[in-house]
Amino acid sequence: MALSFRALATAAAGALLLPLLGSPAAASTASAAHAGGPTGANCAPFTSQVAVAEGAPADQRIAGTLCTPRAARATTVQLLLHGGTYNRDYWTVHGRTGGPSYVEAAAGAGHAVLAFDRLGTGASSAPHSSRFTDSTHELVTLQLIRTLRDRGYRKVVLVGHSFGSTVARMVAVKHPDAVDGLILTGEGTPPNTAAFEQMGHLYVPAGQHPLLARRGLDDGYLALRPGGKAAWFYDRRTTEPYVLLHDELTTEPDVYPADPAYGDISLNQRIRVPVLVVVGQDDKLICGGQGSDCSSSAALKASAAPLYGPEARLEALAVPATGHSLNVHRTAPLWYAYAQNWAKRRVDGGR
């Protein structure tokens, strides 16, 4: 996006804190949103040493979980990039009680799946923010892709959420031979710039966030104030209250690129692999205003199509009654099923 994530977030330093949701007891109940590991797959911890910049030593650790199907050896791997305020748990949340997580859906479709904590989040290393460059997140992703290819995976699909989708796009733009397909959620189509600017006032340095201050991060790490996710990322009609509460109580910091041109959507014309764009119809950060028309999948595709060339073979899905963070809604299995079908057709089948 032609937005400076850091500039928008830094503008929030003087805003008043929104009230925290819930209590410690409620947080315990909310943890059920992530209870249990993926079924139908063999999952194991994944670690990799990476560099933060070209020519730098590989002195940082990426932590993740690699799941492989039990039925047969996978030749395609989906590499999952969470968005800002999240870690890898975004991909194992059960937005609908009894429904699958994204990892379960992808592994069940026969693909290997690597969900990882982007640098600075979760269990991955958190170097001083001054060590990040504007291309650090995509460079780390590229190093992970090479590791997966070295392990024998022939095809790699990048699956992103929000800022994770921005990173995925930039990998495909700058390294066209690195990936075989892109699934872009909560992104990949014209954004509602005014909404992004409004939400930006809810960001503070991570040290000022009551749930993150203990991490001792420098002020280059930014966090969304308590209540921000509930206000901007959800459609309450299809949200389990305990999922929303868990989401608020497990927020993550991030270091965003400083370049206001980072992720410029005009660069999408350079993408040479199939693209699927998935957006909730009630995504405040994408839909409406000067952003995309999310009223139907056809309208969403029409909004995004001018950004892509023919090699993208663009498909788009608008998910009803769903906000920005698709996985935390009861509607999540709808897009999971579509995405796995798309990956089979466009990446495995090459059609």
mmCIF file of C-alpha atoms in Angstrom:
data_model
loop_
_atom_site.group_PDB
_atom_site.id
_atom_site.type_symbol
_atom_site.label_atom_id
_atom_site.label_comp_id
_atom_site.label_asym_id
_atom_site.label_seq_id
_atom_site.Cartn_x
_atom_site.Cartn_y
_atom_site.Cartn_z
ATOM 1 C CA MET A 1 0.000 0.000 0.000
ATOM 2 C CA ALA A 2 1.150 3.548 -0.626
ATOM 3 C CA LEU A 3 1.034 4.193 3.099
ATOM 4 C CA SER A 4 3.720 4.642 5.734
ATOM 5 C CA PHE A 5 2.760 2.154 8.445
ATOM 6 C CA ARG A 6 5.341 3.659 10.793
ATOM 7 C CA ALA A 7 4.185 7.239 10.167
ATOM 8 C CA LEU A 8 0.539 6.346 10.760
ATOM 9 C CA ALA A 9 1.342 4.460 13.942
ATOM 10 C CA THR A 10 3.758 7.011 15.388
ATOM 11 C CA ALA A 11 1.053 9.667 15.185
ATOM 12 C CA ALA A 12 -0.810 7.759 17.902
ATOM 13 C CA ALA A 13 1.632 8.355 20.773
ATOM 14 C CA GLY A 14 -0.524 10.991 22.498
ATOM 15 C CA ALA A 15 -3.922 9.282 22.226
ATOM 16 C CA LEU A 16 -5.772 8.106 25.325
ATOM 17 C CA LEU A 17 -5.749 4.381 26.130
ATOM 18 C CA LEU A 18 -8.947 2.523 25.405
ATOM 19 C CA PRO A 19 -10.153 0.299 28.264
ATOM 20 C CA LEU A 20 -8.881 -3.270 28.434
ATOM 21 C CA LEU A 21 -11.413 -5.996 27.770
ATOM 22 C CA GLY A 22 -12.158 -8.594 30.365
ATOM 23 C CA SER A 23 -10.294 -9.954 33.367
ATOM 24 C CA PRO A 24 -7.619 -12.599 34.013
ATOM 25 C CA ALA A 25 -10.369 -15.174 34.569
ATOM 26 C CA ALA A 26 -11.978 -14.259 31.279
ATOM 27 C CA ALA A 27 -8.596 -14.497 29.577
ATOM 28 C CA SER A 28 -8.329 -18.089 30.742
ATOM 29 C CA THR A 29 -11.670 -18.846 29.135
ATOM 30 C CA ALA A 30 -10.638 -16.998 26.008
ATOM 31 C CA SER A 31 -7.581 -19.192 25.546
ATOM 32 C CA ALA A 32 -9.958 -21.895 24.339
ATOM 33 C CA ALA A 33 -9.944 -20.033 21.030
ATOM 34 C CA HIS A 34 -6.561 -21.613 20.360
ATOM 35 C CA ALA A 35 -6.964 -24.861 22.289
ATOM 36 C CA GLY A 36 -5.652 -28.025 20.654
ATOM 37 C CA GLY A 37 -3.178 -28.615 17.872
ATOM 38 C CA PRO A 38 -3.955 -29.167 14.191
ATOM 39 C CA THR A 39 -5.607 -32.485 13.426
ATOM 40 C CA GLY A 40 -4.841 -34.635 10.388
ATOM 41 C CA ALA A 41 -1.245 -33.440 10.270
ATOM 42 C CA ASN A 42 2.168 -34.077 11.736
ATOM 43 C CA CYS A 43 3.403 -30.850 13.320
ATOM 44 C CA ALA A 44 6.821 -30.029 14.694
ATOM 45 C CA PRO A 45 8.662 -26.922 15.905
ATOM 46 C CA PHE A 46 10.565 -25.087 13.194
ATOM 47 C CA THR A 47 13.520 -22.775 13.714
ATOM 48 C CA SER A 48 15.805 -21.006 11.286
ATOM 49 C CA GLN A 49 18.648 -18.534 11.604
ATOM 50 C CA VAL A 50 18.169 -15.466 9.422
ATOM 51 C CA ALA A 51 19.814 -12.141 8.632
ATOM 52 C CA VAL A 52 17.999 -8.819 9.045
ATOM 53 C CA ALA A 53 19.697 -7.215 6.032
ATOM 54 C CA GLU A 54 21.685 -8.124 2.937
ATOM 55 C CA GLY A 55 25.248 -8.948 3.953
ATOM 56 C CA ALA A 56 24.403 -9.100 7.658
ATOM 57 C CA PRO A 57 25.149 -12.217 9.722
ATOM 58 C CA ALA A 58 22.377 -14.783 10.201
ATOM 59 C CA ASP A 59 22.226 -14.017 13.920
ATOM 60 C CA GLN A 60 18.461 -13.846 14.398
ATOM 61 C CA ARG A 61 16.115 -16.747 15.117
ATOM 62 C CA ILE A 62 12.766 -17.359 13.472
ATOM 63 C CA ALA A 63 10.371 -19.637 15.354
ATOM 64 C CA GLY A 64 7.475 -21.426 13.743
ATOM 65 C CA THR A 65 5.503 -24.628 13.368
ATOM 66 C CA LEU A 66 5.763 -26.854 10.299
ATOM 67 C CA CYS A 67 2.828 -29.183 9.674
ATOM 68 C CA THR A 68 2.769 -31.901 7.033
ATOM 69 C CA PRO A 69 -0.144 -34.102 5.923
ATOM 70 C CA ARG A 70 -0.263 -37.578 7.402
ATOM 71 C CA ALA A 71 -1.716 -39.185 4.299
ATOM 72 C CA ALA A 72 1.031 -38.465 1.753
ATOM 73 C CA ARG A 73 4.215 -36.484 1.238
ATOM 74 C CA ALA A 74 3.481 -32.892 0.221
ATOM 75 C CA THR A 75 5.332 -31.246 -2.645
ATOM 76 C CA THR A 76 3.684 -27.835 -2.132
ATOM 77 C CA VAL A 77 4.142 -25.780 1.028
ATOM 78 C CA GLN A 78 2.092 -22.802 2.166
ATOM 79 C CA LEU A 79 4.157 -20.194 4.023
ATOM 80 C CA LEU A 80 1.871 -18.155 6.299
ATOM 81 C CA LEU A 81 2.624 -14.487 7.088
ATOM 82 C CA HIS A 82 0.531 -13.006 9.873
ATOM 83 C CA GLY A 83 -0.401 -9.336 9.975
ATOM 84 C CA GLY A 84 0.464 -6.593 12.426
ATOM 85 C CA THR A 85 -0.681 -7.127 16.058
ATOM 86 C CA TYR A 86 -0.537 -10.928 15.542
ATOM 87 C CA ASN A 87 1.857 -13.857 15.641
ATOM 88 C CA ARG A 88 1.665 -17.331 14.091
ATOM 89 C CA ASP A 89 -1.328 -18.211 16.319
ATOM 90 C CA TYR A 90 -3.498 -16.223 13.897
ATOM 91 C CA TRP A 91 -3.368 -19.260 11.612
ATOM 92 C CA THR A 92 -4.436 -21.786 14.279
ATOM 93 C CA VAL A 93 -7.311 -19.837 15.810
ATOM 94 C CA HIS A 94 -10.772 -21.394 15.564
ATOM 95 C CA GLY A 95 -13.058 -18.511 14.694
ATOM 96 C CA ARG A 96 -15.994 -20.908 14.609
ATOM 97 C CA THR A 97 -16.320 -23.398 17.438
ATOM 98 C CA GLY A 98 -15.861 -26.848 15.970
ATOM 99 C CA GLY A 99 -14.586 -25.457 12.685
ATOM 100 C CA PRO A 100 -11.060 -25.897 11.311
ATOM 101 C CA SER A 101 -8.163 -23.511 11.677
ATOM 102 C CA TYR A 102 -6.420 -22.359 8.512
ATOM 103 C CA VAL A 103 -3.510 -24.717 9.195
ATOM 104 C CA GLU A 104 -5.912 -27.643 9.554
ATOM 105 C CA ALA A 105 -7.672 -26.751 6.308
ATOM 106 C CA ALA A 106 -4.434 -26.450 4.324
ATOM 107 C CA ALA A 107 -2.894 -29.641 5.729
ATOM 108 C CA GLY A 108 -6.169 -31.443 5.157
ATOM 109 C CA ALA A 109 -5.975 -30.413 1.499
ATOM 110 C CA GLY A 110 -2.589 -32.131 1.189
ATOM 111 C CA HIS A 111 -0.177 -29.216 1.562
ATOM 112 C CA ALA A 112 2.613 -28.684 4.049
ATOM 113 C CA VAL A 113 2.143 -25.518 6.093
ATOM 114 C CA LEU A 114 4.704 -23.329 7.841
ATOM 115 C CA ALA A 115 3.288 -20.717 10.215
ATOM 116 C CA PHE A 116 6.015 -18.534 11.695
ATOM 117 C CA ASP A 117 6.406 -15.536 13.962
ATOM 118 C CA ARG A 118 7.690 -12.627 11.933
ATOM 119 C CA LEU A 119 10.877 -11.059 13.297
ATOM 120 C CA GLY A 120 10.055 -9.092 16.447
ATOM 121 C CA THR A 121 6.923 -11.068 17.308
ATOM 122 C CA GLY A 122 6.050 -14.204 19.248
ATOM 123 C CA ALA A 123 8.984 -16.500 19.980
ATOM 124 C CA SER A 124 11.187 -15.127 17.198
ATOM 125 C CA SER A 125 14.106 -12.804 17.903
ATOM 126 C CA ALA A 126 13.381 -9.136 18.549
ATOM 127 C CA PRO A 127 16.472 -7.175 17.469
ATOM 128 C CA HIS A 128 16.712 -3.447 18.112
ATOM 129 C CA SER A 129 14.446 -1.670 15.643
ATOM 130 C CA SER A 130 17.423 0.265 14.251
ATOM 131 C CA ARG A 131 18.632 -2.984 12.683
ATOM 132 C CA PHE A 132 15.480 -3.311 10.558
ATOM 133 C CA THR A 133 15.524 -2.024 7.006
ATOM 134 C CA ASP A 134 12.454 -1.416 4.880
ATOM 135 C CA SER A 135 13.048 -4.806 3.232
ATOM 136 C CA THR A 136 13.810 -6.854 6.374
ATOM 137 C CA HIS A 137 10.471 -8.673 6.534
ATOM 138 C CA GLU A 138 10.580 -9.667 2.878
ATOM 139 C CA LEU A 139 14.265 -10.660 3.152
ATOM 140 C CA VAL A 140 13.469 -12.960 6.076
ATOM 141 C CA THR A 141 10.576 -14.444 4.096
ATOM 142 C CA LEU A 142 12.872 -15.052 1.148
ATOM 143 C CA GLN A 143 15.371 -16.861 3.394
ATOM 144 C CA LEU A 144 12.583 -19.108 4.695
ATOM 145 C CA ILE A 145 11.462 -19.864 1.141
ATOM 146 C CA ARG A 146 14.996 -20.979 0.275
ATOM 147 C CA THR A 147 15.090 -23.189 3.367
ATOM 148 C CA LEU A 148 11.808 -24.834 2.378
ATOM 149 C CA ARG A 149 13.006 -25.412 -1.184
ATOM 150 C CA ASP A 150 16.193 -26.955 0.201
ATOM 151 C CA ARG A 151 13.945 -29.355 2.112
ATOM 152 C CA GLY A 152 12.470 -30.567 -1.144
ATOM 153 C CA TYR A 153 9.272 -28.540 -1.598
ATOM 154 C CA ARG A 154 8.813 -27.825 -5.286
ATOM 155 C CA LYS A 155 6.138 -25.143 -5.004
ATOM 156 C CA VAL A 156 5.691 -22.369 -2.443
ATOM 157 C CA VAL A 157 2.482 -20.400 -1.867
ATOM 158 C CA LEU A 158 2.703 -17.252 0.252
ATOM 159 C CA VAL A 159 -0.451 -16.701 2.307
ATOM 160 C CA GLY A 160 -0.636 -13.319 3.991
ATOM 161 C CA HIS A 161 -2.901 -11.360 6.264
ATOM 162 C CA SER A 162 -2.908 -7.542 6.132
ATOM 163 C CA PHE A 163 0.713 -6.354 6.487
ATOM 164 C CA GLY A 164 1.792 -9.968 5.960
ATOM 165 C CA SER A 165 0.101 -9.783 2.560
ATOM 166 C CA THR A 166 2.008 -6.585 1.803
ATOM 167 C CA VAL A 167 5.257 -8.406 2.539
ATOM 168 C CA ALA A 168 4.162 -11.356 0.399
ATOM 169 C CA ARG A 169 3.402 -9.040 -2.526
ATOM 170 C CA MET A 170 6.800 -7.379 -2.278
ATOM 171 C CA VAL A 171 8.553 -10.750 -2.310
ATOM 172 C CA ALA A 172 6.685 -11.654 -5.508
ATOM 173 C CA VAL A 173 7.406 -8.235 -7.050
ATOM 174 C CA LYS A 174 11.139 -8.208 -6.314
ATOM 175 C CA HIS A 175 11.845 -11.945 -6.542
ATOM 176 C CA PRO A 176 9.487 -13.243 -9.238
ATOM 177 C CA ASP A 177 11.008 -16.724 -9.309
ATOM 178 C CA ALA A 178 10.773 -17.253 -5.542
ATOM 179 C CA VAL A 179 7.081 -18.147 -5.249
ATOM 180 C CA ASP A 180 4.397 -19.992 -7.180
ATOM 181 C CA GLY A 181 1.246 -18.299 -5.907
ATOM 182 C CA LEU A 182 -0.110 -15.585 -3.599
ATOM 183 C CA ILE A 183 -3.136 -15.659 -1.308
ATOM 184 C CA LEU A 184 -3.639 -12.101 -0.071
ATOM 185 C CA THR A 185 -6.188 -11.555 2.703
ATOM 186 C CA GLY A 186 -7.245 -8.179 4.082
ATOM 187 C CA GLU A 187 -5.067 -6.586 1.373
ATOM 188 C CA GLY A 188 -4.139 -6.819 -2.318
ATOM 189 C CA THR A 189 -6.782 -4.347 -3.500
ATOM 190 C CA PRO A 190 -7.149 -0.549 -3.097
ATOM 191 C CA PRO A 191 -7.311 0.324 0.632
ATOM 192 C CA ASN A 192 -9.538 2.795 2.415
ATOM 193 C CA THR A 193 -6.708 5.256 3.085
ATOM 194 C CA ALA A 194 -8.780 7.512 5.325
ATOM 195 C CA ALA A 195 -9.616 4.549 7.580
ATOM 196 C CA PHE A 196 -5.951 3.558 7.828
ATOM 197 C CA GLU A 197 -5.072 7.084 8.869
ATOM 198 C CA GLN A 198 -7.813 7.094 11.494
ATOM 199 C CA MET A 199 -6.725 3.765 12.941
ATOM 200 C CA GLY A 200 -3.129 4.987 12.967
ATOM 201 C CA HIS A 201 -3.911 7.255 15.901
ATOM 202 C CA LEU A 202 -4.387 4.175 18.077
ATOM 203 C CA TYR A 203 -0.749 3.083 17.840
ATOM 204 C CA VAL A 204 1.830 3.694 20.578
ATOM 205 C CA PRO A 205 5.388 2.527 21.268
ATOM 206 C CA ALA A 206 5.193 -1.034 22.596
ATOM 207 C CA GLY A 207 6.707 0.071 25.920
ATOM 208 C CA GLN A 208 3.562 2.131 26.575
ATOM 209 C CA HIS A 209 1.206 -0.806 26.015
ATOM 210 C CA PRO A 210 0.117 -2.378 29.313
ATOM 211 C CA LEU A 211 0.452 -5.927 27.954
ATOM 212 C CA LEU A 212 3.811 -5.430 26.208
ATOM 213 C CA ALA A 213 5.807 -3.090 28.445
ATOM 214 C CA ARG A 214 7.526 -5.997 30.191
ATOM 215 C CA ARG A 215 9.270 -7.032 26.965
ATOM 216 C CA GLY A 216 11.611 -4.052 27.170
ATOM 217 C CA LEU A 217 11.385 -3.196 23.475
ATOM 218 C CA ASP A 218 12.685 0.089 22.091
ATOM 219 C CA ASP A 219 10.325 2.757 20.778
ATOM 220 C CA GLY A 220 10.663 1.582 17.189
ATOM 221 C CA TYR A 221 8.344 -1.275 18.106
ATOM 222 C CA LEU A 222 4.724 -0.166 17.806
ATOM 223 C CA ALA A 223 1.523 -1.636 19.162
ATOM 224 C CA LEU A 224 -2.197 -1.052 18.719
ATOM 225 C CA ARG A 225 -3.804 0.285 21.890
ATOM 226 C CA PRO A 226 -6.147 -2.003 23.875
ATOM 227 C CA GLY A 227 -9.559 -2.033 22.233
ATOM 228 C CA GLY A 228 -8.131 -1.282 18.794
ATOM 229 C CA LYS A 229 -8.649 -4.755 17.420
ATOM 230 C CA ALA A 230 -12.245 -4.869 18.622
ATOM 231 C CA ALA A 231 -12.908 -1.487 17.012
ATOM 232 C CA TRP A 232 -11.263 -2.094 13.632
ATOM 233 C CA PHE A 233 -10.832 -5.779 12.857
ATOM 234 C CA TYR A 234 -14.200 -7.372 13.602
ATOM 235 C CA ASP A 235 -17.755 -7.768 12.446
ATOM 236 C CA ARG A 236 -19.466 -8.442 15.794
ATOM 237 C CA ARG A 237 -22.333 -10.316 14.114
ATOM 238 C CA THR A 238 -20.074 -13.264 13.330
ATOM 239 C CA THR A 239 -17.660 -13.051 16.253
ATOM 240 C CA GLU A 240 -17.428 -15.337 19.268
ATOM 241 C CA PRO A 241 -16.893 -13.016 22.279
ATOM 242 C CA TYR A 242 -14.178 -15.224 23.759
ATOM 243 C CA VAL A 243 -12.250 -15.137 20.458
ATOM 244 C CA LEU A 244 -12.325 -11.340 20.434
ATOM 245 C CA LEU A 245 -11.212 -11.218 24.067
ATOM 246 C CA HIS A 246 -8.340 -13.621 23.428
ATOM 247 C CA ASP A 247 -7.326 -11.506 20.446
ATOM 248 C CA GLU A 248 -7.136 -8.342 22.546
ATOM 249 C CA LEU A 249 -5.183 -10.043 25.329
ATOM 250 C CA THR A 250 -2.566 -11.591 23.019
ATOM 251 C CA THR A 251 -1.617 -8.561 20.936
ATOM 252 C CA GLU A 252 1.865 -8.273 19.443
ATOM 253 C CA PRO A 253 4.238 -5.393 18.610
ATOM 254 C CA ASP A 254 5.798 -4.814 15.209
ATOM 255 C CA VAL A 255 8.450 -2.828 13.368
ATOM 256 C CA TYR A 256 7.044 -1.375 10.150
ATOM 257 C CA PRO A 257 8.865 0.026 7.102
ATOM 258 C CA ALA A 258 9.519 3.753 7.267
ATOM 259 C CA ASP A 259 9.296 4.339 3.511
ATOM 260 C CA PRO A 260 5.848 5.792 2.708
ATOM 261 C CA ALA A 261 6.032 4.091 -0.699
ATOM 262 C CA TYR A 262 6.587 0.621 0.747
ATOM 263 C CA GLY A 263 4.074 -1.810 -0.673
ATOM 264 C CA ASP A 264 2.781 0.597 -3.325
ATOM 265 C CA ILE A 265 -0.045 -1.326 -4.977
ATOM 266 C CA SER A 266 0.963 -0.015 -8.422
ATOM 267 C CA LEU A 267 3.868 -2.471 -8.198
ATOM 268 C CA ASN A 268 1.383 -5.340 -8.462
ATOM 269 C CA GLN A 269 1.686 -5.139 -12.241
ATOM 270 C CA ARG A 270 5.041 -6.892 -11.824
ATOM 271 C CA ILE A 271 3.552 -9.986 -10.174
ATOM 272 C CA ARG A 272 3.946 -13.019 -12.431
ATOM 273 C CA VAL A 273 2.201 -15.726 -10.395
ATOM 274 C CA PRO A 274 -1.483 -16.504 -9.737
ATOM 275 C CA VAL A 275 -3.144 -14.291 -7.107
ATOM 276 C CA LEU A 276 -6.182 -14.802 -4.905
ATOM 277 C CA VAL A 277 -7.473 -11.761 -2.991
ATOM 278 C CA VAL A 278 -9.800 -12.390 -0.025
ATOM 279 C CA VAL A 279 -11.488 -9.545 1.857
ATOM 280 C CA GLY A 280 -14.317 -9.422 4.382
ATOM 281 C CA GLN A 281 -17.275 -7.436 3.121
ATOM 282 C CA ASP A 282 -17.153 -5.367 6.322
ATOM 283 C CA ASP A 283 -13.412 -4.710 6.324
ATOM 284 C CA LYS A 284 -13.200 -1.090 7.478
ATOM 285 C CA LEU A 285 -9.612 -0.752 6.262
ATOM 286 C CA ILE A 286 -10.306 -1.882 2.700
ATOM 287 C CA CYS A 287 -13.943 -1.345 1.808
ATOM 288 C CA GLY A 288 -15.764 1.923 1.164
ATOM 289 C CA GLY A 289 -14.584 5.496 0.852
ATOM 290 C CA GLN A 290 -11.871 5.689 -1.797
ATOM 291 C CA GLY A 291 -11.144 1.996 -1.216
ATOM 292 C CA SER A 292 -12.529 -1.142 -2.793
ATOM 293 C CA ASP A 293 -16.082 -2.151 -3.559
ATOM 294 C CA CYS A 294 -16.587 -5.248 -1.402
ATOM 295 C CA SER A 295 -20.291 -5.713 -2.053
ATOM 296 C CA SER A 296 -19.657 -8.949 -3.954
ATOM 297 C CA SER A 297 -16.773 -11.065 -5.153
ATOM 298 C CA ALA A 298 -17.284 -9.731 -8.671
ATOM 299 C CA ALA A 299 -17.161 -6.127 -7.432
ATOM 300 C CA LEU A 300 -14.026 -6.848 -5.382
ATOM 301 C CA LYS A 301 -12.310 -8.374 -8.394
ATOM 302 C CA ALA A 302 -13.271 -5.359 -10.502
ATOM 303 C CA SER A 303 -11.704 -3.067 -7.884
ATOM 304 C CA ALA A 304 -8.465 -5.048 -7.806
ATOM 305 C CA ALA A 305 -8.138 -6.064 -11.461
ATOM 306 C CA PRO A 306 -6.540 -2.821 -12.768
ATOM 307 C CA LEU A 307 -3.614 -3.412 -10.396
ATOM 308 C CA TYR A 308 -2.601 -6.758 -11.890
ATOM 309 C CA GLY A 309 -1.321 -8.087 -15.190
ATOM 310 C CA PRO A 310 -2.726 -11.127 -17.009
ATOM 311 C CA GLU A 311 -0.174 -13.530 -15.483
ATOM 312 C CA ALA A 312 -1.786 -13.013 -12.063
ATOM 313 C CA ARG A 313 -4.976 -14.717 -13.307
ATOM 314 C CA LEU A 314 -6.657 -12.807 -10.525
ATOM 315 C CA GLU A 315 -9.453 -14.290 -8.476
ATOM 316 C CA ALA A 316 -11.234 -12.509 -5.628
ATOM 317 C CA LEU A 317 -13.524 -13.542 -2.809
ATOM 318 C CA ALA A 318 -15.621 -11.184 -0.678
ATOM 319 C CA VAL A 319 -16.631 -12.970 2.538
ATOM 320 C CA PRO A 320 -20.041 -11.861 3.902
ATOM 321 C CA ALA A 321 -20.445 -10.484 7.448
ATOM 322 C CA THR A 322 -16.687 -10.478 8.044
ATOM 323 C CA GLY A 323 -14.234 -7.811 9.147
ATOM 324 C CA HIS A 324 -10.532 -7.231 8.524
ATOM 325 C CA SER A 325 -9.142 -10.229 10.464
ATOM 326 C CA LEU A 326 -10.924 -12.989 8.592
ATOM 327 C CA ASN A 327 -9.673 -15.942 10.640
ATOM 328 C CA VAL A 328 -11.275 -14.778 13.882
ATOM 329 C CA HIS A 329 -14.813 -14.859 12.476
ATOM 330 C CA ARG A 330 -17.271 -17.734 12.354
ATOM 331 C CA THR A 331 -17.246 -17.312 8.566
ATOM 332 C CA ALA A 332 -13.565 -18.289 8.303
ATOM 333 C CA PRO A 333 -14.151 -21.845 6.979
ATOM 334 C CA LEU A 334 -15.819 -20.336 3.893
ATOM 335 C CA TRP A 335 -12.641 -18.721 2.678
ATOM 336 C CA TYR A 336 -10.449 -21.594 3.865
ATOM 337 C CA ALA A 337 -12.281 -23.990 1.557
ATOM 338 C CA TYR A 338 -12.113 -21.591 -1.393
ATOM 339 C CA ALA A 339 -8.400 -20.960 -0.852
ATOM 340 C CA GLN A 340 -7.511 -24.656 -0.799
ATOM 341 C CA ASN A 341 -9.493 -25.261 -3.978
ATOM 342 C CA TRP A 342 -7.735 -22.283 -5.577
ATOM 343 C CA ALA A 343 -4.286 -23.585 -4.583
ATOM 344 C CA LYS A 344 -5.056 -26.962 -6.094
ATOM 345 C CA ARG A 345 -6.222 -25.407 -9.364
ATOM 346 C CA ARG A 346 -3.821 -22.523 -9.793
ATOM 347 C CA VAL A 347 -0.637 -23.810 -8.173
ATOM 348 C CA ASP A 348 -0.689 -27.596 -8.078
ATOM 349 C CA GLY A 349 -2.614 -27.921 -11.326
ATOM 350 C CA GLY A 350 -1.189 -24.814 -13.003
ATOM 351 C CA ARG A 351 -4.599 -23.801 -14.363
#
